[in-house]
Short mmCIF file of C-alpha atoms in Angstrom, two decimals:
data_model
loop_
_atom_site.label_atom_id
_atom_site.label_comp_id
_atom_site.label_asym_id
_atom_site.label_seq_id
_atom_site.Cartn_x
_atom_site.Cartn_y
_atom_site.Cartn_z
CA MET A 1 -0.05 -0.02 -0.66
CA ALA A 2 2.80 2.90 0.53
CA MET A 3 4.60 2.07 -2.01
CA LYS A 4 1.61 1.94 -4.78
CA ILE A 5 1.43 5.44 -2.87
CA LEU A 6 5.06 6.10 -3.26
CA ARG A 7 4.67 5.79 -6.93
CA VAL A 8 1.12 7.73 -7.34
CA PHE A 9 3.22 10.44 -5.49
CA PHE A 10 6.40 10.19 -8.16
CA PHE A 11 4.25 10.10 -11.30
CA GLY A 12 2.08 13.41 -9.92
CA LEU A 13 5.38 15.23 -9.31
CA LEU A 14 6.72 14.45 -12.37
CA LEU A 15 3.26 15.67 -13.96
CA LEU A 16 3.61 18.25 -12.44
CA GLN A 17 6.85 19.74 -12.90
CA PHE A 18 5.75 19.54 -16.87
CA PRO A 19 4.87 23.20 -17.07
CA LEU A 20 8.11 24.71 -15.31
CA PHE A 21 10.75 22.12 -17.21
CA GLN A 22 12.91 24.12 -19.78
CA VAL A 23 15.10 23.07 -22.18
CA VAL A 24 18.52 24.11 -21.80
CA ARG A 25 18.97 25.68 -24.88
CA CYS A 26 23.25 26.06 -25.51
CA GLN A 27 24.78 28.95 -28.40
CA SER A 28 25.77 27.03 -31.18
CA GLU A 29 27.72 30.15 -32.44
CA ILE A 30 30.58 31.32 -31.42
CA GLU A 31 30.58 34.90 -33.81
CA ALA A 32 28.44 36.38 -31.67
CA ASP A 33 27.62 40.52 -32.52
CA VAL A 34 30.86 41.71 -33.82
CA GLU A 35 30.94 45.96 -33.56
CA GLY A 36 32.24 48.54 -36.30
CA SER A 37 31.54 51.76 -36.76
CA LYS A 38 31.16 53.44 -39.79
CA LEU A 39 32.97 56.89 -40.57
CA GLY A 40 31.15 58.85 -43.27
CA ILE A 41 28.82 57.31 -45.91
CA VAL A 42 29.79 53.55 -47.59
CA ARG A 43 30.67 53.55 -51.06
CA GLU A 44 28.70 52.07 -53.46
CA ASP A 45 30.83 49.82 -54.48
CA VAL A 46 33.15 49.14 -51.28
CA GLN A 47 31.67 44.92 -51.56
CA ASP A 48 34.12 45.07 -54.07
CA PHE A 49 36.64 45.01 -52.47
CA VAL A 50 36.14 43.52 -48.96
CA GLY A 51 37.06 40.57 -49.01
CA SER A 52 38.99 40.15 -52.00
CA ASN A 53 42.86 40.22 -52.14
CA PHE A 54 45.31 42.84 -53.74
CA LYS A 55 49.03 43.35 -53.63
CA PRO A 56 50.27 45.99 -52.10
CA ALA A 57 51.55 49.35 -53.44
CA PRO A 58 54.97 49.88 -53.45
CA GLY A 59 55.06 53.53 -52.55
CA VAL A 60 52.46 52.56 -49.51
CA GLU A 61 54.20 51.55 -46.11
CA THR A 62 51.90 50.68 -43.08
CA ILE A 63 51.71 50.43 -38.77
CA CYS A 64 50.16 49.00 -36.59
CA PHE A 65 49.06 50.82 -33.14
CA PHE A 66 47.72 49.55 -30.11
CA PRO A 67 47.65 52.69 -28.37
CA ARG A 68 47.29 52.64 -24.26
CA ASN A 69 47.89 48.78 -24.96
CA SER A 70 51.49 47.65 -25.15
CA ALA A 71 50.84 44.07 -24.24
CA LYS A 72 48.23 43.64 -26.87
CA VAL A 73 45.14 42.68 -24.32
CA VAL A 74 41.84 42.66 -26.36
CA PRO A 75 39.07 41.84 -23.36
CA ALA A 76 36.62 39.26 -25.71
CA GLY A 77 33.25 40.87 -25.22
CA GLU A 78 34.37 44.72 -24.90
CA LYS A 79 35.13 47.07 -27.56
CA THR A 80 39.34 47.43 -28.89
CA GLU A 81 40.63 50.95 -30.64
CA LEU A 82 44.30 50.12 -33.24
CA LEU A 83 45.19 52.46 -34.95
CA VAL A 84 46.49 51.91 -38.60
CA GLY A 85 49.53 54.49 -39.61
CA MET A 86 49.64 54.85 -43.48
CA GLU A 87 52.96 56.47 -45.21
CA ASN A 88 52.07 57.79 -48.95
CA VAL A 89 55.66 58.10 -50.32
CA GLY A 90 54.46 58.16 -53.58
CA GLU A 91 53.19 60.99 -55.98
CA SER A 92 49.46 60.67 -55.77
CA PRO A 93 47.18 60.63 -53.25
CA LEU A 94 45.65 57.38 -52.23
CA ASN A 95 42.43 56.87 -50.58
CA ILE A 96 41.34 53.98 -47.86
CA ILE A 97 38.57 52.46 -48.69
CA THR A 98 37.86 49.96 -45.80
CA ILE A 99 40.15 48.62 -43.36
CA GLU A 100 39.05 44.94 -41.99
CA ALA A 101 40.80 42.20 -40.00
CA SER A 102 40.13 38.13 -38.81
CA VAL A 103 41.38 36.26 -35.79
CA HIS A 104 43.02 33.06 -36.33
CA LEU A 105 44.77 30.07 -34.26
CA PRO A 106 48.26 30.51 -33.94
CA PHE A 107 49.32 27.68 -34.81
CA ASP A 108 47.44 27.03 -38.36
CA HIS A 109 46.40 30.23 -40.00
CA ARG A 110 44.08 28.88 -42.30
CA MET A 111 41.82 28.15 -39.32
CA LEU A 112 39.81 30.99 -39.38
CA VAL A 113 38.66 32.31 -35.15
CA GLN A 114 36.42 34.77 -36.05
CA ASN A 115 36.17 37.99 -39.11
CA LEU A 116 36.17 41.51 -38.03
CA THR A 117 33.83 43.34 -39.11
CA ALA A 118 35.34 46.04 -42.07
CA GLN A 119 35.20 49.73 -41.33
CA VAL A 120 34.54 51.93 -44.78
CA PHE A 121 35.13 54.76 -45.63
CA ASP A 122 34.25 57.89 -47.86
CA ASN A 123 36.30 60.56 -48.63
CA ALA A 124 39.33 59.18 -46.69
CA SER A 125 42.86 60.09 -47.96
CA VAL A 126 46.21 60.15 -47.44
CA PRO A 127 47.84 63.60 -49.67
CA PRO A 128 51.18 61.95 -50.67
CA SER A 129 54.79 62.71 -48.85
CA THR A 130 52.44 62.57 -45.92
CA GLN A 131 51.82 60.56 -43.10
CA ALA A 132 48.05 59.94 -41.29
CA THR A 133 46.75 57.43 -39.28
CA PHE A 134 43.23 55.89 -39.18
CA PRO A 135 41.53 54.08 -36.15
CA TYR A 136 39.50 50.05 -36.16
CA ILE A 137 37.27 49.72 -33.51
CA PHE A 138 36.56 46.31 -32.96
CA ALA A 139 35.40 43.43 -30.30
CA LEU A 140 35.61 40.03 -30.54
CA SER A 141 33.03 37.55 -29.24
CA LYS A 142 33.00 37.47 -25.26
CA PHE A 143 32.66 33.41 -25.21
CA LEU A 144 36.61 33.40 -27.09
CA GLN A 145 38.44 31.87 -25.55
CA PRO A 146 41.57 33.33 -23.09
CA ARG A 147 44.39 32.50 -24.85
CA THR A 148 46.54 34.13 -27.87
CA PHE A 149 45.08 34.50 -30.71
CA ASP A 150 46.68 35.35 -34.03
CA LEU A 151 45.05 39.07 -35.44
CA VAL A 152 45.30 39.81 -39.22
CA GLY A 153 44.18 42.99 -40.49
CA THR A 154 45.09 44.25 -44.10
CA VAL A 155 43.51 47.94 -45.21
CA VAL A 156 42.59 48.24 -48.41
CA TYR A 157 43.11 51.09 -50.48
CA GLU A 158 43.38 52.72 -54.49
CA ILE A 159 45.89 55.13 -55.88
CA ASN A 160 44.77 56.60 -59.62
CA GLN A 161 41.60 53.83 -58.53
CA SER A 162 43.34 50.95 -58.87
CA PRO A 163 43.15 48.46 -56.12
CA TYR A 164 46.07 47.80 -53.38
CA GLN A 165 45.65 45.87 -49.50
CA SER A 166 48.40 46.00 -47.67
CA THR A 167 48.50 44.22 -44.09
CA PHE A 168 49.75 47.02 -41.20
CA TYR A 169 49.56 43.88 -38.52
CA ASN A 170 50.02 40.14 -38.93
CA GLY A 171 50.91 39.41 -34.76
CA THR A 172 49.76 37.45 -31.76
CA ILE A 173 47.52 39.44 -29.53
CA GLU A 174 46.12 38.32 -26.27
CA VAL A 175 42.46 37.58 -24.87
CA VAL A 176 41.41 37.72 -21.31
CA GLU A 177 38.21 37.82 -20.12
CA ALA A 178 36.17 40.59 -19.52
CA GLY A 179 34.93 41.28 -16.37
CA GLY A 180 34.89 43.41 -12.57
CA PHE A 181 37.12 41.99 -10.36
CA VAL A 182 33.78 41.68 -7.60
CA SER A 183 31.84 38.53 -9.84
CA VAL A 184 29.98 35.35 -8.60
CA GLU A 185 33.04 32.37 -8.96
CA SER A 186 35.35 35.31 -7.32
CA VAL A 187 33.10 35.59 -4.16
CA PHE A 188 32.90 32.59 -3.14
CA LEU A 189 36.09 31.38 -3.75
CA VAL A 190 36.93 34.12 -1.84
CA THR A 191 35.08 32.88 0.76
CA LEU A 192 35.67 29.79 0.74
CA GLY A 193 38.98 30.16 0.99
CA ILE A 194 38.26 32.44 4.50
CA SER A 195 36.01 29.86 6.04
CA LEU A 196 38.64 26.55 5.33
CA VAL A 197 41.29 28.94 7.15
CA VAL A 198 38.90 29.54 10.07
CA LEU A 199 38.45 25.67 10.38
CA LEU A 200 41.33 24.73 10.16
CA GLY A 201 41.94 27.35 13.41
CA LEU A 202 39.72 26.04 15.31
CA TRP A 203 40.60 22.45 14.55
CA ILE A 204 44.14 23.85 15.41
CA HIS A 205 42.98 25.16 18.81
CA ASP A 206 40.99 22.48 19.52
CA GLN A 207 44.03 19.95 19.16
CA PHE A 208 45.98 22.56 21.68
CA LYS A 209 43.17 22.52 23.86
CA ARG A 210 43.15 19.16 24.22
CA ILE A 211 47.16 18.24 24.38
CA SER A 212 47.12 20.68 27.61
CA GLN A 213 44.15 18.80 29.27
CA LYS A 214 46.25 15.91 28.98
CA THR A 215 49.19 17.70 31.03
CA LYS A 216 47.04 19.03 33.32
CA ALA A 217 46.08 15.58 33.77
CA ALA A 218 49.12 14.43 34.86
CA SER A 219 50.62 16.66 36.73
CA LYS A 220 48.11 18.31 38.82
CA VAL A 221 45.73 15.87 39.82
CA GLU A 222 41.78 16.12 42.75
CA VAL A 223 42.99 13.89 45.01
CA GLY A 224 40.92 15.55 47.46
CA THR A 225 41.77 14.03 51.79
CA GLY A 226 42.40 9.95 50.72
CA THR A 227 45.64 9.93 50.90
CA THR A 228 46.88 11.39 54.41
CA ASP A 229 47.04 9.23 56.69
CA ALA A 230 45.09 10.01 58.91
CA SER A 231 46.80 8.30 61.93
CA MET A 232 49.67 10.48 62.06
CA ASP A 233 47.51 13.32 62.36
CA GLU A 234 48.10 14.11 66.83
CA TRP A 235 44.41 15.50 67.58
CA LEU A 236 42.68 12.35 66.81
CA GLN A 237 44.81 10.77 69.55
CA GLY A 238 42.74 8.63 72.18
CA THR A 239 39.86 9.20 70.13
CA ALA A 240 37.26 6.59 68.61
CA TYR A 241 38.98 6.57 64.97
CA ASN A 242 42.37 5.25 66.77
CA GLN A 243 40.09 2.78 69.01
CA SER A 244 38.89 1.34 65.68
CA SER A 245 41.92 1.45 63.38
CA SER A 246 43.72 -1.05 66.72
CA LYS A 247 40.84 -3.01 66.90
CA SER A 248 41.34 -4.43 63.16
CA LYS A 249 45.66 -4.35 64.02
CA LYS A 250 44.15 -6.64 66.87
CA LYS A 251 41.82 -8.71 64.34
CA LYS A 252 44.90 -8.81 61.68
CA MET B 1 96.87 48.49 -62.18
CA GLU B 2 94.12 47.45 -63.81
CA THR B 3 93.00 45.69 -60.19
CA VAL B 4 94.41 47.98 -58.48
CA ILE B 5 92.39 50.58 -59.62
CA GLY B 6 88.73 47.89 -59.53
CA ASN B 7 89.46 47.75 -55.75
CA PRO B 8 88.55 51.32 -54.69
CA LEU B 9 85.73 51.44 -56.99
CA ILE B 10 84.49 48.12 -56.01
CA LYS B 11 84.78 49.66 -52.48
CA ALA B 12 83.02 52.78 -52.56
CA LEU B 13 80.48 51.13 -54.81
CA ILE B 14 79.68 48.40 -52.42
CA ILE B 15 79.47 51.97 -49.62
CA LEU B 16 77.82 53.89 -51.57
CA PHE B 17 74.90 50.36 -51.54
CA LEU B 18 75.19 50.14 -48.19
CA LEU B 19 74.33 53.44 -46.88
CA SER B 20 71.61 54.21 -49.41
CA ALA B 21 70.41 50.77 -47.95
CA THR B 22 69.81 51.73 -44.42
CA THR B 23 68.25 55.05 -45.08
CA ALA B 24 65.92 53.41 -47.45
CA ALA B 25 65.14 50.99 -44.92
CA GLY B 26 62.74 53.39 -43.18
CA ASP B 27 65.03 55.40 -40.14
CA ALA B 28 62.41 58.21 -39.48
CA PRO B 29 60.10 58.97 -36.85
CA PHE B 30 56.43 57.97 -38.30
CA ILE B 31 53.96 59.96 -36.28
CA ILE B 32 50.98 59.01 -35.31
CA SER B 33 48.21 60.78 -32.87
CA HIS B 34 45.28 59.69 -32.11
CA LYS B 35 42.24 62.27 -31.61
CA LYS B 36 38.84 61.84 -29.57
CA ALA B 37 35.93 64.08 -28.84
CA SER B 38 33.89 63.92 -25.73
CA LEU B 39 30.88 65.72 -26.08
CA THR B 40 29.26 66.92 -22.16
CA ARG B 41 26.21 68.38 -21.77
CA LEU B 42 26.13 71.08 -19.26
CA LYS B 43 23.00 71.81 -16.71
CA SER B 44 23.24 75.38 -18.75
CA GLY B 45 22.22 73.27 -21.47
CA ALA B 46 25.18 74.00 -23.83
CA GLU B 47 28.18 71.27 -25.33
CA ARG B 48 30.96 71.15 -24.08
CA VAL B 49 33.37 69.78 -26.46
CA SER B 50 36.85 67.92 -25.31
CA VAL B 51 38.88 67.17 -27.37
CA SER B 52 42.54 65.39 -26.66
CA ILE B 53 45.47 64.29 -29.19
CA ASP B 54 47.65 62.34 -28.65
CA ILE B 55 51.01 61.66 -30.56
CA TYR B 56 52.98 58.94 -30.62
CA ASN B 57 56.31 58.77 -32.40
CA GLN B 58 55.98 54.28 -33.93
CA GLY B 59 59.45 55.18 -35.93
CA PHE B 60 63.54 54.62 -35.20
CA SER B 61 64.37 58.23 -34.28
CA THR B 62 63.38 61.79 -33.25
CA ALA B 63 61.46 64.28 -34.45
CA TYR B 64 62.16 67.53 -33.97
CA ASP B 65 60.20 71.64 -34.20
CA VAL B 66 57.03 69.10 -33.94
CA SER B 67 53.63 71.66 -34.29
CA LEU B 68 50.31 70.62 -33.47
CA VAL B 69 47.62 72.44 -35.50
CA ASP B 70 44.05 71.89 -35.28
CA ASP B 71 41.66 73.85 -37.04
CA SER B 72 39.19 72.29 -37.46
CA TRP B 73 37.04 73.86 -35.23
CA PRO B 74 35.00 77.06 -37.05
CA LYS B 75 35.33 80.33 -34.82
CA ASP B 76 31.75 81.07 -35.36
CA LEU B 77 29.90 77.16 -34.25
CA PHE B 78 32.51 77.28 -31.64
CA ASP B 79 34.50 78.95 -28.26
CA ILE B 80 37.73 78.46 -26.64
CA ILE B 81 36.81 77.97 -23.35
CA SER B 82 40.80 76.01 -21.65
CA GLY B 83 43.46 75.11 -23.83
CA ASN B 84 45.10 76.14 -26.87
CA THR B 85 44.60 74.19 -30.38
CA SER B 86 47.09 74.68 -31.49
CA ASN B 87 50.65 73.55 -29.42
CA SER B 88 54.81 72.84 -30.20
CA TRP B 89 57.26 70.93 -28.59
CA GLU B 90 60.46 70.81 -29.87
CA ARG B 91 61.26 66.62 -30.27
CA LEU B 92 59.45 63.05 -29.87
CA ASP B 93 61.36 60.73 -29.75
CA ALA B 94 60.99 57.84 -30.94
CA GLY B 95 58.69 55.55 -28.44
CA GLY B 96 58.11 59.19 -26.59
CA ILE B 97 53.99 59.83 -26.30
CA LEU B 98 52.86 64.05 -27.02
CA SER B 99 49.29 64.77 -25.47
CA HIS B 100 47.43 67.80 -25.81
CA SER B 101 43.52 68.37 -25.04
CA PHE B 102 41.40 71.58 -24.87
CA GLU B 103 37.69 72.05 -24.06
CA ILE B 104 34.76 74.52 -26.17
CA ASP B 105 31.70 75.28 -26.00
CA ALA B 106 29.93 74.87 -29.08
CA LYS B 107 26.77 77.36 -30.11
CA ARG B 108 25.09 76.16 -32.91
CA GLN B 109 22.68 72.09 -33.06
CA GLY B 110 23.44 69.91 -35.32
CA MET B 111 26.14 67.75 -36.96
CA PHE B 112 29.58 68.37 -36.86
CA HIS B 113 31.76 66.29 -38.67
CA GLY B 114 35.58 66.80 -38.05
CA ALA B 115 38.49 67.18 -40.07
CA PRO B 116 41.98 65.58 -38.88
CA ALA B 117 44.70 67.42 -36.53
CA VAL B 118 48.16 68.38 -38.37
CA ILE B 119 50.57 67.43 -36.63
CA THR B 120 54.03 69.13 -38.45
CA TYR B 121 57.82 68.08 -37.61
CA ARG B 122 61.46 68.28 -38.82
CA VAL B 123 64.24 65.13 -39.89
CA PRO B 124 67.65 66.00 -40.22
CA THR B 125 67.69 64.22 -43.72
CA LYS B 126 65.85 66.57 -45.09
CA VAL B 127 64.67 70.09 -45.89
CA SER B 128 61.52 70.00 -46.11
CA LEU B 129 59.07 69.84 -43.56
CA GLN B 130 57.36 66.49 -42.31
CA GLU B 131 53.20 66.00 -42.32
CA ALA B 132 51.43 63.68 -40.79
CA TYR B 133 47.13 63.46 -40.24
CA SER B 134 45.79 62.09 -36.91
CA THR B 135 42.63 60.29 -37.09
CA PRO B 136 40.05 61.59 -38.39
CA ILE B 137 36.37 62.09 -35.47
CA LEU B 138 32.99 60.40 -35.40
CA PRO B 139 30.75 63.06 -36.27
CA LEU B 140 29.37 64.42 -33.45
CA ASP B 141 25.44 66.06 -32.40
CA ILE B 142 25.53 68.80 -31.30
CA LEU B 143 22.65 69.81 -28.72
CA ALA B 144 20.38 66.58 -29.90
CA GLU B 145 18.06 65.95 -28.28
CA ARG B 146 18.07 63.44 -25.39
CA PRO B 147 14.29 61.78 -24.08
CA THR B 148 14.62 61.83 -20.55
CA GLU B 149 15.20 58.18 -18.96
CA ASN B 150 12.41 56.77 -16.57
CA LYS B 151 13.41 56.45 -13.49
CA LEU B 152 12.12 52.62 -13.99
CA ASP B 153 14.54 52.76 -16.78
CA TRP B 154 16.82 53.87 -14.65
CA ALA B 155 16.69 51.66 -12.32
CA LYS B 156 16.67 47.65 -14.61
CA ARG B 157 19.94 48.95 -16.55
CA LEU B 158 21.12 49.02 -12.86
CA LEU B 159 19.88 46.16 -11.13
CA ALA B 160 21.11 44.37 -15.02
CA LYS B 161 24.94 46.00 -14.49
CA TYR B 162 24.92 44.93 -10.76
CA GLY B 163 22.60 42.78 -9.95
CA SER B 164 24.56 39.24 -10.07
CA GLN B 165 27.58 40.81 -8.02
CA LEU B 166 25.30 42.85 -5.55
CA SER B 167 22.80 38.93 -5.18
CA VAL B 168 25.92 36.58 -4.66
CA VAL B 169 28.05 39.36 -1.88
CA SER B 170 23.81 39.81 0.11
CA ILE B 171 23.68 35.72 0.63
CA VAL B 172 27.21 35.67 1.17
CA LEU B 173 26.74 37.84 4.23
CA LEU B 174 23.07 36.49 4.89
CA PHE B 175 25.03 33.28 5.45
CA ILE B 176 27.67 34.12 7.69
CA TYR B 177 25.43 35.61 10.41
CA LEU B 178 23.42 32.70 10.56
CA VAL B 179 26.60 30.87 10.83
CA ALA B 180 27.35 32.75 13.20
CA THR B 181 24.57 33.93 15.12
CA PRO B 182 23.22 31.23 17.25
CA SER B 183 18.86 30.54 16.56
CA LYS B 184 16.36 32.60 19.36
CA ALA B 185 15.18 28.40 20.01
CA SER B 186 18.32 27.28 21.19
CA ALA B 187 18.62 30.80 23.53
CA ALA B 188 15.21 29.87 24.60
CA LYS B 189 16.28 26.70 25.41
CA ALA B 190 20.02 27.28 27.36
CA SER B 191 18.12 30.67 29.17
CA LYS B 192 15.54 27.28 30.04
CA LYS B 193 18.17 24.82 31.48
CA LYS B 194 19.75 27.17 33.67
CA SER B 195 16.18 28.53 35.53
#
């Protein structure tokens, strides 16, 4: 009878839980929303240039610089800015079309981790014999593992209506977890650590107490009046106690 | 006789080639400049623009007589409050950084597209003044109408930002309090036993 009630009870519980059940959904796509801001109006023919491969022009030098971030630390999920310096050593002005970048695994460049949004420029030009700087803001997916990745950044530009492309950065970046000092995990760990230390302290304290009690027992034992020899006391002479002890002696 | 003449000539040619090779390798300063502009709405209703310009030298040699000029803020649209739109320094060594900032007040409402600031400097190897441009700034929406934020939205935003951390800290403190303080039932029992 009891088993039957128990079974009914469990079935009822399961049925009750049905509306509360929620299937755990995991995000299969690693490429979450990526930031990239546009400076100016987009050109109509920009799609021809994005994703294509051109050769670098001979009179152009590029340099990549992470402002106030010499260690190239990129927090995952947050905006990071890098500056692209272009030097036009040639004779004619060059027009920047787009700056794009992609993240790869460091040991195998064919393994693409994330394609970053291309930043399109309209009316961004570098006159001859001048240097110019262009910003590129990007954000990596916040689900990226914190480790070193390879970042490849290219800038597509045109000189006299001919497109060219230069790689301004092909090196490692350090991806770290974005997050403050106070997070769920850190608070839990800190409290756990403190509690373990306190527990250890209490246990050591207990051990000390036990050891000190044992030594006290060996040296000071309260025994009362049992060991004192009553027959040695003078004031008991001639009393009942003395007579009874003498009687017991006689009996022996 | 021919080898004696030939050898010093070849040596001179080699030295000249090496010299040209070193200059072609880029032994010059590379100026990278970062211009940032941020808007702040003052209590008086005016819009204050804080402009900061950082100049880095990522080249291999020193740039001399570095001069920064930012003429992209027309006088009829902006009033200079503090600082100057131009500045100059004696030198910028390779790997060094220079900073300059100023504040201006915007007078007219509308979108403003700023031009890059111009940096000029000298190098020992060249006679002419070298030029470099800073980064352009994003279009600024001057005196834009901002919708007043609902109190509820503000509370929701704060909760979303700090909710998880606050809840963790409060749970931990509650647990410590529960463990440290004896419960009222046991205290009553203890007092009963004594009496």
